[in-house]
Structure formats: C-alpha cells, structure tokens
Amino acid sequence: MKTLSHDPSNYERTQWDPIEKSPAEHIDANLTDYRTSYKVFDWAAARSSLAGLPGGGVNIAHEAVDRHLGTSVADVTALRALRANGDRSALTYADLAALSNRFAGVLHELGVRPGERICILLGRTPELYIAALGGWKAGCVVSPLFSAFGPEPVRQRLAISEATTLVTTKDLYRRRVAPIRGELPDLRHVLVTDADSGGELEGGAIDLALAMVAVDAEFPIVRTQAEDPALLHFTSGTTGKPKGAVHVHGAVLAHRISARYALDLRQGDVFWCTADPGWVTGMSYGVIAPLTLGATVITDEADFDALRWYGVLTAEAVSVWYTAPTALRMLMRRGDELPPGTDLSHLRFVASVGEPLNPEVVVWGRRVLGRPVHDNWWQTETGAIMIANFAAEQVRPGSMGRPLPGVEATILRRGPDGRAAVVGGDVRHAETGEIGELALREGWPSMFRGYWGQPDRYAKAFTAGWYLSGDLARRDADGYYWFVGRADDVIKSAGHLVGPFEVESALMAHPAVAEAGVIGKPDPVAGELVKAFVLLRPAYVATESLRAELLAFGRKALGAVAPKEITFAESLPHTRSGKVMRRLLKAREQGLPEGDVSTLEAGQ
Ligand code: ATP
Ligand code: MG
C-alpha cells in the first residue's frame, strides 16, 4: 500500500480476513438481515417500541424503569453493583423505581424545578443511577461529571451548566468542590450520598439518605416531551476545551434501538459496559439503554485490572460486554492465556468504542475470548451508536462497520482545510475508497440539540442537512466504514495522507508491540514525517536492533507511509477514558510539557 488517498483498493487490508458468522449466530441475533432492515427501517414506526408516559409525553426514566412495573421484569435485578472492596449489592427494577421516585421527591421538596441542571459527581455506585433516573423524573437536565476530575474541570462544568444542584460524596465535595464553591453562585443544593448520619455537613450539604426517607416512594413523573432537554454531556479534550452537548428525552428511542441492533442486547442479558457514566458511553449504554430492554446491568466501582476483569466476566456470567480498545489492548498485552478459573462461556457478544480498534484486537478476541470484538463508532454529539459491526454480519477487522438502520452516513469530499467542502451551498460525496469527512444526515432521535451556550458552534457543525463529525474515514464498496483519523490528527507526509491509526495498527501486528501512538513531526522536506512512539510488551527490551527491526517491519507493511522514526516509550499519554492523546505526543516530541491531563479529558 502506497498511499491512503483516492485508492479504492486500500481498504482491502489483505492480512486480515473477514470473520464470518455461523448460521446459529445469524438465527439468534436481534438483527438477522441487515440489508433489509436498513431499507425498511423508519424512526416514526420504531417509536411504537417506546412505552410513553401515561397520557402522553416521553421520559427517559419511565422508559428505563417504570415501564417495567407490573411486568415480570419488575422483580428482575436491574443493577448489580460491585464495590472496590469486593462487596456486591443488587437492586431490582421495582427497587430502582421506588428509589428514583424518592430522589425526585427530594428535588421537588427542595424547589428544584424542571429544566434545572443537576450535576452528578459520583463514582460507579448505585446512587449515580438513582440520581440520574430521579433527576429525569423531576424533569431536570442531568449532567454527569467524571469523578476523577480535579477541581478545575469540575468548576468549569458546574459553571458552564449553571447547575443548581450537585450530587456527590463527602470526600469529593471536600476535595473538589469546597475550594471553588464561592465561584458557583447558581449552586444552591449539595446532596451527599454517604453522610452516615449525624454531624454537621460541610458547606450546608444535605444528607441524601435522610432526605430520601422523609419523602414518599411515589412520585408523579414530570410530563416531559420528546424534545425537552434531558442530558448535558461534556465532551472534551481530545481536541480542546469541554463542549456541553445537549440531548433530549426522545433520544431514548435511539438508545434502545441501537443497543438491540449494535450490541445485540435483550431482556435476560447480563450486560457490562465498562465506561464510566461520567462519559456518554457510560450513560447512554451503562445506564439508559440496557434498562429500557430489561437487562441486568453490572457496574464495577474499581478501576481496570486484568485479573479483576476476567473475574467479573466469569463470576457475573456476563453475556454482553461493551468496552474500549485501550482496555482490550491491556488484556491482550497480558497474553493469550486466561487466568485459571476464567469461564467466558456465557459471553455472547463483545463490542468496543471510543477510539480505533486495531484489527489485531478483533482477531485476538475471537481467538482468546471466543468472540470477535465488534467495533462501533459514535460521539458525544450523536448520543448513540451510529456505525457498527453487527452480530449476524461479517466482521471486517479494522472497520467500524456499517450505519445502523435509521442512520444515513456518508463520506464528504474535503476542501483545502481538510474538512468537508461546500460548493455552491452543497456538499460533494466522496467516491468509494476516497478519504473524506464522515457525516450523518441530520434528524436521528439522539442527535444533540445544541452545544450548551454556544449556538454558533452548533450551527457550524451542520452543512446542507449533514452533521459533520470532524473524523476522516472512507467507505468500501460494500458500505463498511474505515476510520482514518480525526481531521486534526491526520498526517500529510510527502504528498501522502496518513491516518495514524493505520500506522499504529500495522506496528501492533509485530509481537513486540503492545501499543503505538503515531504523529506527524514537522519536517522541512516532507512537510511532516511519520513518527511512532512504541510501548513494548513486557518480555521485550528496547534495543537498537529492535528499533531497526520495527522500522523494517513498518516499511514492509506500509511502504511510503511507514514511520521514519520510532521512539520507545515507557507509557503513552491517555485521556482518563483511555484514548491515546496524540497531541500530547506532539508536545512530547517538541520537548514541551505534556500539560495538565486533568483538563484534557475525553468522552466515551
Ligand atoms: P472532543 O470532541 O472534545 O475533542 P472527543 O471527540 O474525544 O472529545 P467523544 O465524543 O467522546 O469525545 O469521542 C468521539 C470520538 O472518538 C470520535 O469522533 C472518534 O474520533 C473517536 N472514536 C469513537 N469511536 C471510534 C471508533 N470505533 N473508531 C475510531 N474512532 C472512534
Ligand atoms: Mg469530538
């Protein structure tokens, strides 16, 4: 392969054979015939799969929880929470309904009105679920904040959202919020989940548990409409300052449908989404979607640990697992041998999102986990999965898959600035194999409805009826999409357009390479030179001969776009949600400080 641009044959990366599904996998899947479903799907008709509020309107909490009351799902475990110390607890759908009613009752008693923003700064605990669901029942706009944020990112988000209410713990309040409370004039109420009764709470905070017992277990859900705002999700910093994407209650239709189609999720499943609900994946798929389908959700308070994760998959008999490339790469780095006692026989479907999934990992999944990893693509702005590899369909390792029924995607031709070009008020569609900007026809239910307080920025995200994703990709002749890079990350080297992901994946195929991060290094002759940072697997030592071997390996696989320089790294910079931060690698390359990563969080 010489160049990635304008060459339709490029997508056929011959070393990775497509993975076919067995007839049984076809029959069992929620989506058995992709092409037909794609043709006939219609959002208006799909709306009938929502319960709707009695008397009209739609509310996420009702779709997620209360719709199941009075059915056999009411007594099913909705949430199984694993504590870092090994404790487990479970809540049924009926429990969640009553507890979220009480939470909504507390908000009501405090005078918190529909439309007000409530921020949730909590770890992966049941209280987070109760607060989010209760917040929706009270008609509030829920904004989850990642609990590992320092005070500055917390302050920024509380200030931008003008939140009136914060739900957190005593410790998080003391460390993250107390120092900046004076700068947050809108913040009226702080509810702490672990007051442990007695004693004055700092900053006039309220003991949530006590307040919840004092209110009724019944709460009439506020009659929200499909277009009423429900969520404020901050994206950030793979590319810049946090942007608050607004999502509406009607988005729940896309959460539900996409989980059925792209995650093959259904009632009876034990579902583990490893993303933190502080990010959009953890909220759309860790909280909302699986509950709308009556599945059992696993939430683990502890951070990644390979042994623990294999243990969770085994002990909880997880059937559908939604995780991220970095976690999978770390598991892969550990080797092909599973820890003694691991039993993945319940695992039916594995999916990944958040950053490019190297083909190597897809194939490793099939070999070691017994299931290929199904990559899918979406963003905070899209609210739900847009492009996916499906359970009954061929998986092409390295491809993000095809658009979901109800989602119209395209690749748009680029102008001189590298983004989709507008000519005479219209866009031009790229040819098969041509790299362009990935765009979606506006109007799917979970499309964001604004960047909070930034109407101009929102307007700029759309052109001629298309939402412009800011990602570059190409589409093959069968409609599979292949990620190339963020528009800001692609490298222009000696006339070639190089996607960092392509180069990283090629290097990862070498047994010594655990992870790679690729950037363009300014070069007077080539414009940019392809440079790779490589993290080795534990058994390998960084030597000059290994460096030469990797350079040769890259040249063989990639030709002209191979890395010209390789630096061995002790670690690669990741966002808190696990994405490789290439712009920090660029800073490293220039000898600049890598900065305060806490302000550079990224979603998913
Ligand atoms: P910001 O927009 O503030 O820079 P962010 O884009 O990292 O932050 P998210 O909305 O969570 O925040 O991430 C979406 C982005 O993650 C996508 O636009 C894409 O670049 C990347 N991504 C997500 N899934 C995939 C995937 N399957 N393959 C490749 N890239 C992916
Ligand atoms: Mg983004």
Coordinates of N, CA and C in Angstrom, one line a residue, residues 38-248:
Y38 N -32.2 -2.3 7.1 CA -31.7 -0.9 6.8 C -32.7 -0.2 5.8
K39 N -33.2 -1.0 4.8 CA -34.1 -0.4 3.8 C -35.4 -0.1 4.4
V40 N -36.0 -0.9 5.3 CA -37.3 -0.7 5.7 C -37.4 0.1 7.0
F41 N -36.3 0.3 7.7 CA -36.4 1.0 9.0 C -37.0 2.4 8.9
D42 N -37.8 2.7 9.9 CA -38.4 4.1 9.9 C -38.5 4.5 11.4
W43 N -37.9 5.6 11.7 CA -38.0 6.1 13.2 C -39.4 6.3 13.6
A44 N -40.2 6.8 12.8 CA -41.6 7.1 13.2 C -42.3 5.8 13.6
A45 N -42.1 4.7 12.8 CA -42.7 3.4 13.2 C -42.0 2.8 14.4
A46 N -40.7 3.0 14.5 CA -40.0 2.5 15.7 C -40.5 3.1 17.0
R47 N -41.0 4.3 16.9 CA -41.5 5.0 18.1 C -42.5 4.1 18.9
S48 N -43.1 3.2 18.2 CA -44.1 2.4 18.9 C -43.5 1.5 19.9
S49 N -42.1 1.3 19.9 CA -41.5 0.4 20.8 C -41.2 1.2 22.2
L50 N -41.5 2.5 22.2 CA -41.4 3.2 23.5 C -42.8 3.0 24.2
A51 N -42.7 3.1 25.5 CA -43.9 2.9 26.3 C -44.7 4.3 26.3
G52 N -43.9 5.4 26.4 CA -44.6 6.7 26.5 C -45.2 6.9 27.9
L53 N -45.3 8.1 28.3 CA -45.9 8.4 29.6 C -47.4 8.2 29.5
P54 N -48.0 7.7 30.6 CA -49.5 7.6 30.5 C -50.0 9.0 30.3
G55 N -50.9 9.1 29.3 CA -51.4 10.5 29.0 C -50.6 11.3 28.1
G56 N -49.4 10.8 27.6 CA -48.6 11.5 26.6 C -47.3 12.0 27.1
G57 N -46.4 12.2 26.2 CA -45.0 12.6 26.6 C -44.1 11.4 26.7
V58 N -42.8 11.7 26.8 CA -41.8 10.7 27.0 C -40.8 11.1 28.0
N59 N -40.3 10.2 28.8 CA -39.4 10.5 29.9 C -38.4 9.3 29.9
I60 N -37.1 9.6 29.9 CA -36.1 8.5 29.9 C -36.3 7.6 31.1
A61 N -36.5 8.1 32.3 CA -36.6 7.3 33.4 C -37.8 6.3 33.3
H62 N -38.9 6.8 32.8 CA -40.0 6.0 32.6 C -39.7 4.8 31.6
E63 N -39.0 5.2 30.5 CA -38.7 4.1 29.5 C -37.7 3.1 30.1
A64 N -36.8 3.6 31.0 CA -35.8 2.8 31.5 C -36.3 1.9 32.7
V65 N -37.2 2.4 33.5 CA -37.5 1.7 34.7 C -39.0 1.5 34.9
D66 N -39.8 2.6 34.9 CA -41.2 2.4 35.3 C -42.0 1.6 34.3
R67 N -41.6 1.7 33.1 CA -42.3 0.9 32.1 C -42.4 -0.6 32.4
H68 N -41.4 -1.1 33.2 CA -41.4 -2.5 33.5 C -42.2 -2.9 34.7
L69 N -42.7 -1.9 35.4 CA -43.5 -2.2 36.6 C -44.8 -2.8 36.2
G70 N -45.2 -3.8 36.9 CA -46.4 -4.5 36.5 C -46.1 -5.6 35.5
T71 N -44.9 -5.8 35.1 CA -44.5 -6.9 34.2 C -43.5 -7.8 35.0
S72 N -43.2 -8.9 34.4 CA -42.3 -9.9 35.1 C -40.9 -9.3 35.3
V73 N -40.6 -8.2 34.6 CA -39.2 -7.6 34.7 C -39.1 -6.8 36.0
A74 N -40.2 -6.5 36.6 CA -40.2 -5.6 37.9 C -39.3 -6.3 38.9
D75 N -39.3 -7.6 39.0 CA -38.5 -8.3 40.1 C -37.1 -8.8 39.6
V76 N -36.8 -8.5 38.4 CA -35.5 -8.8 37.8 C -34.5 -7.9 38.4
T77 N -33.2 -8.4 38.6 CA -32.2 -7.5 39.0 C -31.9 -6.5 37.9
A78 N -32.0 -5.2 38.2 CA -31.7 -4.1 37.2 C -30.2 -3.8 37.3
L79 N -29.7 -3.7 38.5 CA -28.4 -3.3 38.7 C -27.7 -4.2 39.7
R80 N -26.5 -4.7 39.3 CA -25.7 -5.4 40.3 C -24.4 -4.6 40.4
A81 N -24.2 -4.1 41.6 CA -23.1 -3.2 41.8 C -22.0 -3.9 42.6
L82 N -20.8 -3.8 42.0 CA -19.6 -4.4 42.7 C -18.8 -3.3 43.3
R83 N -18.5 -3.4 44.6 CA -17.7 -2.4 45.2 C -16.2 -2.7 45.1
A84 N -15.4 -1.7 45.3 CA -14.0 -2.0 45.1 C -13.5 -3.0 46.2
N85 N -14.1 -3.0 47.3 CA -13.7 -4.0 48.4 C -14.3 -5.4 48.2
G86 N -14.9 -5.6 47.1 CA -15.4 -7.0 46.9 C -16.9 -7.2 47.2
D87 N -17.5 -6.2 47.9 CA -18.9 -6.4 48.2 C -19.8 -6.3 47.0
R88 N -20.9 -7.0 47.0 CA -21.9 -6.9 45.9 C -23.2 -6.5 46.4
S89 N -24.0 -5.7 45.6 CA -25.4 -5.5 46.0 C -26.2 -5.5 44.8
A90 N -27.5 -5.7 45.0 CA -28.4 -5.7 43.8 C -29.7 -4.9 44.0
L91 N -30.2 -4.3 43.0 CA -31.4 -3.6 43.0 C -32.3 -4.2 41.9
T92 N -33.6 -4.5 42.2 CA -34.5 -4.9 41.2 C -35.0 -3.6 40.5
Y93 N -35.7 -3.9 39.4 CA -36.4 -2.8 38.7 C -37.4 -2.0 39.6
A94 N -38.1 -2.8 40.4 CA -39.0 -2.2 41.3 C -38.3 -1.3 42.4
D95 N -37.1 -1.8 42.9 CA -36.3 -1.0 43.8 C -35.9 0.3 43.2
L96 N -35.4 0.2 41.9 CA -34.9 1.4 41.3 C -36.0 2.4 41.0
A97 N -37.2 1.9 40.7 CA -38.3 2.8 40.5 C -38.6 3.5 41.8
A98 N -38.7 2.8 42.9 CA -39.0 3.5 44.2 C -38.0 4.4 44.6
L99 N -36.7 4.0 44.5 CA -35.6 4.9 45.0 C -35.5 6.1 44.1
S100 N -35.7 6.0 42.8 CA -35.6 7.2 42.0 C -36.8 8.1 42.2
N101 N -37.9 7.5 42.5 CA -39.1 8.3 42.9 C -38.7 9.2 44.1
R102 N -38.1 8.6 45.1 CA -37.7 9.3 46.3 C -36.7 10.4 46.0
F103 N -35.8 10.1 45.1 CA -34.8 11.1 44.8 C -35.5 12.3 44.1
A104 N -36.4 12.0 43.2 CA -37.2 13.0 42.5 C -38.0 13.8 43.5
G105 N -38.5 13.1 44.6 CA -39.3 13.8 45.6 C -38.4 14.8 46.4
V106 N -37.2 14.4 46.6 CA -36.3 15.3 47.4 C -36.0 16.5 46.5
L107 N -35.8 16.4 45.2 CA -35.6 17.6 44.4 C -36.8 18.5 44.4
H108 N -38.0 17.8 44.4 CA -39.2 18.6 44.4 C -39.3 19.4 45.7
E109 N -39.1 18.7 46.8 CA -39.2 19.4 48.1 C -38.2 20.6 48.2
L110 N -37.0 20.4 47.6 CA -36.1 21.5 47.6 C -36.4 22.7 46.7
G111 N -37.4 22.5 45.9 CA -37.8 23.5 45.0 C -37.0 23.5 43.7
V112 N -36.4 22.4 43.4 CA -35.6 22.2 42.1 C -36.7 22.0 41.1
R113 N -36.7 22.8 40.0 CA -37.8 22.8 39.0 C -37.3 22.1 37.7
P114 N -38.3 21.7 37.0 CA -38.0 21.1 35.7 C -37.1 22.0 34.8
G115 N -36.1 21.5 34.1 CA -35.2 22.3 33.3 C -34.0 22.7 34.0
E116 N -34.0 22.6 35.4 CA -32.7 23.0 36.1 C -31.7 21.9 35.9
R117 N -30.4 22.2 35.9 CA -29.4 21.2 35.7 C -29.0 20.7 37.1
I118 N -28.9 19.3 37.1 CA -28.3 18.7 38.3 C -27.0 18.0 37.9
C119 N -25.9 18.2 38.5 CA -24.7 17.6 38.2 C -24.5 16.4 39.2
I120 N -24.0 15.3 38.6 CA -23.7 14.1 39.4 C -22.2 13.9 39.4
L121 N -21.6 14.0 40.6 CA -20.1 13.8 40.7 C -20.0 12.6 41.6
L122 N -20.1 11.4 41.0 CA -20.0 10.2 41.8 C -19.2 9.1 41.1
G123 N -18.7 8.2 41.9 CA -18.0 7.0 41.3 C -19.1 6.1 40.7
R124 N -18.7 4.9 40.3 CA -19.7 4.0 39.7 C -20.4 3.2 40.8
T125 N -21.4 3.9 41.4 CA -22.1 3.4 42.5 C -23.6 3.4 42.2
P126 N -24.5 2.7 43.0 CA -25.9 2.7 42.7 C -26.5 4.1 42.8
E127 N -26.0 4.9 43.7 CA -26.5 6.3 43.9 C -26.5 7.1 42.6
L128 N -25.5 6.8 41.8 CA -25.4 7.5 40.5 C -26.6 7.2 39.6
Y129 N -27.0 5.9 39.6 CA -28.2 5.5 38.8 C -29.4 6.1 39.4
I130 N -29.5 6.1 40.7 CA -30.8 6.6 41.3 C -30.9 8.1 41.1
A131 N -29.8 8.8 41.2 CA -29.8 10.3 41.0 C -30.2 10.6 39.6
A132 N -29.6 9.9 38.6 CA -29.8 10.2 37.2 C -31.3 10.0 36.9
L133 N -31.8 8.8 37.3 CA -33.2 8.5 37.0 C -34.2 9.4 37.7
G134 N -33.8 9.7 39.0 CA -34.7 10.6 39.7 C -34.7 12.0 39.2
G135 N -33.5 12.4 38.7 CA -33.4 13.7 38.1 C -34.3 13.8 36.8
W136 N -34.3 12.8 36.0 CA -35.2 12.8 34.8 C -36.7 12.8 35.2
K137 N -37.0 12.0 36.3 CA -38.4 12.0 36.7 C -38.8 13.4 37.2
A138 N -37.9 14.2 37.8 CA -38.2 15.5 38.2 C -38.2 16.5 37.0
G139 N -37.9 16.0 35.8 CA -37.8 16.9 34.7 C -36.5 17.7 34.6
C140 N -35.5 17.3 35.3 CA -34.3 18.1 35.3 C -33.4 17.7 34.2
V141 N -32.4 18.5 33.9 CA -31.3 18.1 32.9 C -30.2 17.6 33.7
V142 N -29.8 16.3 33.4 CA -28.8 15.6 34.2 C -27.5 15.8 33.5
S143 N -26.5 16.2 34.3 CA -25.1 16.3 33.7 C -24.1 15.5 34.6
P144 N -23.7 14.4 34.1 CA -22.7 13.6 34.8 C -21.3 14.1 34.7
L145 N -20.6 14.2 35.8 CA -19.2 14.6 35.8 C -18.3 13.5 36.3
F146 N -17.3 13.3 35.6 CA -16.4 12.1 35.9 C -15.8 12.3 37.2
S147 N -15.8 11.3 38.1 CA -15.5 11.5 39.5 C -14.0 11.7 39.7
A148 N -13.2 11.4 38.7 CA -11.7 11.6 38.8 C -11.3 13.0 38.4
F149 N -12.2 13.8 38.0 CA -11.9 15.2 37.7 C -11.3 15.9 38.9
G150 N -10.3 16.8 38.6 CA -9.9 17.7 39.7 C -10.8 18.9 39.8
P151 N -10.5 19.8 40.8 CA -11.4 21.0 41.0 C -11.6 21.8 39.8
E152 N -10.6 22.0 38.9 CA -10.8 23.0 37.8 C -11.8 22.4 36.7
P153 N -11.7 21.2 36.3 CA -12.7 20.7 35.3 C -14.1 20.6 36.0
V154 N -14.1 20.4 37.3 CA -15.4 20.3 38.0 C -16.0 21.8 38.0
R155 N -15.2 22.7 38.3 CA -15.6 24.1 38.3 C -16.2 24.6 37.0
Q156 N -15.3 24.3 35.9 CA -15.7 24.7 34.6 C -17.1 24.1 34.2
R157 N -17.3 22.9 34.5 CA -18.6 22.2 34.1 C -19.8 22.7 34.9
L158 N -19.5 22.9 36.2 CA -20.6 23.4 37.1 C -21.0 24.8 36.7
A159 N -19.9 25.6 36.3 CA -20.2 27.0 35.9 C -20.9 27.1 34.6
I160 N -20.4 26.3 33.6 CA -21.0 26.4 32.2 C -22.4 26.0 32.3
S161 N -22.7 24.9 33.1 CA -24.1 24.4 33.1 C -25.0 25.2 34.0
E162 N -24.5 26.1 34.8 CA -25.2 26.8 35.8 C -26.1 25.9 36.6
A163 N -25.5 24.8 37.0 CA -26.2 23.8 37.8 C -26.6 24.4 39.1
T164 N -27.9 24.0 39.5 CA -28.4 24.4 40.8 C -28.2 23.4 41.9
T165 N -27.9 22.1 41.4 CA -27.9 21.0 42.4 C -26.7 20.1 42.0
L166 N -26.0 19.7 43.1 CA -24.9 18.7 42.9 C -25.1 17.5 43.8
V167 N -24.9 16.3 43.2 CA -25.0 15.1 44.0 C -23.6 14.6 44.0
T168 N -23.0 14.3 45.3 CA -21.7 13.9 45.4 C -21.4 13.2 46.7
T169 N -20.2 12.9 47.0 CA -19.9 12.3 48.3 C -19.2 13.4 49.2
K170 N -19.1 13.1 50.5 CA -18.5 14.0 51.4 C -17.1 14.3 51.0
D171 N -16.4 13.2 50.6 CA -14.9 13.4 50.3 C -14.8 14.2 49.0
L172 N -15.5 13.8 48.0 CA -15.4 14.5 46.7 C -15.8 16.0 46.9
Y173 N -16.8 16.2 47.7 CA -17.2 17.6 48.0 C -16.0 18.4 48.6
R174 N -15.5 17.8 49.6 CA -14.4 18.5 50.3 C -13.2 18.8 49.4
R175 N -12.8 17.8 48.6 CA -11.6 17.9 47.8 C -11.8 18.7 46.5
R176 N -13.0 18.5 45.9 CA -13.2 19.1 44.5 C -14.1 20.3 44.5
V177 N -15.0 20.4 45.4 CA -16.0 21.5 45.2 C -15.8 22.5 46.3
A178 N -15.6 22.2 47.6 CA -15.5 23.2 48.6 C -14.5 24.3 48.2
P179 N -13.3 24.0 47.7 CA -12.4 25.1 47.3 C -12.9 26.1 46.3
I180 N -13.9 25.7 45.5 CA -14.4 26.6 44.4 C -15.9 27.0 44.6
R181 N -16.4 26.6 45.7 CA -17.9 26.8 45.9 C -18.2 28.3 45.7
G182 N -17.3 29.2 46.2 CA -17.6 30.6 46.2 C -17.7 31.1 44.7
E183 N -17.2 30.4 43.8 CA -17.3 30.8 42.4 C -18.5 30.3 41.7
L184 N -19.4 29.6 42.4 CA -20.5 29.0 41.8 C -21.8 29.5 42.4
P185 N -22.2 30.8 42.0 CA -23.4 31.4 42.6 C -24.7 30.6 42.3
D186 N -24.8 29.9 41.2 CA -26.0 29.2 40.9 C -26.3 27.9 41.8
L187 N -25.2 27.4 42.3 CA -25.3 26.1 43.0 C -25.9 26.3 44.4
R188 N -27.2 25.9 44.5 CA -28.0 26.1 45.7 C -27.9 24.9 46.6
H189 N -27.9 23.6 46.0 CA -28.0 22.4 46.9 C -26.9 21.5 46.6
V190 N -26.4 20.9 47.7 CA -25.4 19.9 47.5 C -26.0 18.7 48.3
L191 N -26.1 17.6 47.6 CA -26.7 16.4 48.3 C -25.5 15.3 48.4
V192 N -25.3 14.9 49.6 CA -24.2 13.9 49.7 C -24.8 12.5 50.0
T193 N -24.2 11.5 49.4 CA -24.7 10.2 49.4 C -24.2 9.3 50.5
D194 N -23.2 9.8 51.2 CA -22.6 9.0 52.3 C -22.4 9.7 53.6
A195 N -23.5 10.5 54.0 CA -23.4 11.3 55.1 C -23.2 10.5 56.4
D196 N -23.7 9.3 56.4 CA -23.6 8.4 57.6 C -24.2 9.0 58.8
S197 N -25.2 9.7 58.7 CA -26.0 10.4 59.7 C -25.2 11.0 60.8
G198 N -25.8 12.1 61.3 CA -25.1 12.8 62.5 C -24.0 13.7 62.0
G199 N -23.9 14.8 62.8 CA -22.8 15.7 62.5 C -23.2 16.7 61.4
E200 N -22.6 17.9 61.5 CA -22.9 18.9 60.5 C -22.1 18.6 59.3
L201 N -22.8 18.8 58.1 CA -22.1 18.6 56.8 C -21.5 19.9 56.3
E202 N -20.3 19.7 55.7 CA -19.6 20.9 55.2 C -20.4 21.6 54.1
G203 N -20.4 22.9 54.1 CA -21.0 23.7 53.1 C -22.5 23.6 53.0
G204 N -23.1 23.3 54.1 CA -24.6 23.2 54.2 C -25.1 22.1 53.3
A205 N -24.3 21.0 53.1 CA -24.8 19.9 52.3 C -25.9 19.2 53.0
I206 N -26.7 18.5 52.2 CA -27.8 17.7 52.7 C -27.5 16.2 52.7
D207 N -27.9 15.6 53.7 CA -27.8 14.1 53.8 C -28.9 13.5 52.9
L208 N -28.4 12.9 51.8 CA -29.4 12.5 50.8 C -30.2 11.3 51.4
A209 N -29.6 10.4 52.0 CA -30.3 9.2 52.5 C -31.4 9.6 53.5
L210 N -31.1 10.6 54.4 CA -32.1 11.0 55.3 C -33.2 11.7 54.6
A211 N -32.9 12.5 53.6 CA -33.9 13.3 52.9 C -34.8 12.3 52.1
M212 N -34.2 11.2 51.6 CA -35.0 10.3 50.8 C -36.0 9.5 51.6
V213 N -35.7 9.2 52.9 CA -36.7 8.5 53.7 C -37.8 9.5 54.1
A214 N -37.5 10.7 54.1 CA -38.6 11.7 54.5 C -39.6 11.9 53.5
V215 N -39.4 11.5 52.2 CA -40.4 11.7 51.2 C -41.0 10.4 50.7
D216 N -42.1 10.6 49.9 CA -42.9 9.5 49.5 C -42.2 8.6 48.5
A217 N -42.5 7.3 48.5 CA -42.0 6.4 47.5 C -42.7 6.5 46.1
E218 N -43.8 7.3 46.1 CA -44.5 7.5 44.8 C -44.1 8.9 44.4
F219 N -43.9 9.1 43.1 CA -43.7 10.4 42.5 C -44.3 10.5 41.1
P220 N -45.2 11.4 40.9 CA -45.7 11.5 39.5 C -44.6 12.1 38.6
I221 N -44.2 11.3 37.6 CA -43.1 11.8 36.7 C -43.6 13.0 36.0
V222 N -42.7 14.0 35.9 CA -42.9 15.2 35.2 C -43.2 14.9 33.7
R223 N -44.2 15.5 33.2 CA -44.6 15.1 31.8 C -43.7 15.8 30.8
T224 N -42.5 15.2 30.6 CA -41.6 15.8 29.6 C -42.0 15.3 28.2
Q225 N -41.6 16.1 27.2 CA -41.9 15.8 25.8 C -40.6 15.4 25.2
A226 N -40.7 14.8 24.0 CA -39.6 14.2 23.3 C -38.5 15.2 23.1
E227 N -38.8 16.5 22.9 CA -37.8 17.5 22.6 C -37.3 18.2 23.8
D228 N -37.8 17.9 25.0 CA -37.3 18.5 26.2 C -35.9 18.0 26.5
P229 N -35.0 18.9 26.9 CA -33.6 18.5 27.3 C -33.6 17.6 28.5
A230 N -32.7 16.6 28.4 CA -32.6 15.6 29.5 C -31.2 15.5 30.0
L231 N -30.2 15.7 29.1 CA -28.9 15.4 29.4 C -28.0 16.5 28.9
L232 N -27.0 16.8 29.7 CA -25.9 17.7 29.2 C -24.6 16.9 29.4
H233 N -24.0 16.6 28.2 CA -22.8 15.7 28.3 C -21.6 16.5 27.8
F234 N -20.6 16.6 28.6 CA -19.4 17.3 28.2 C -18.5 16.3 27.4
T235 N -18.1 16.8 26.3 CA -17.0 16.0 25.5 C -15.8 16.7 26.0
S236 N -14.7 16.2 25.8 CA -13.6 17.1 25.8 C -12.3 16.5 25.4
G237 N -11.6 17.2 25.3 CA -10.3 17.3 25.1 C -9.5 16.4 24.4
T238 N -10.1 15.6 23.6 CA -9.1 15.0 22.8 C -8.7 16.2 21.9
T239 N -9.6 17.1 21.6 CA -9.2 18.3 20.8 C -9.2 19.6 21.4
G240 N -9.8 19.8 22.6 CA -9.8 21.2 23.1 C -10.6 21.3 24.4
K241 N -11.2 22.5 24.6 CA -12.0 22.8 25.8 C -13.3 22.0 25.8
P242 N -13.8 21.7 27.0 CA -15.1 20.9 27.1 C -16.3 21.6 26.4
K243 N -17.0 20.8 25.6 CA -18.2 21.3 25.0 C -19.3 20.6 25.6
G244 N -20.4 21.3 25.9 CA -21.6 20.6 26.5 C -22.6 20.2 25.5
A245 N -22.8 19.0 25.2 CA -23.7 18.6 24.2 C -25.1 18.3 24.9
V246 N -26.1 18.9 24.3 CA -27.5 18.7 24.9 C -28.2 17.6 24.2
H247 N -28.8 16.7 25.0 CA -29.6 15.6 24.5 C -31.0 15.7 25.1
V248 N -32.0 15.2 24.3 CA -33.4 15.3 24.7 C -33.9 14.0 25.2

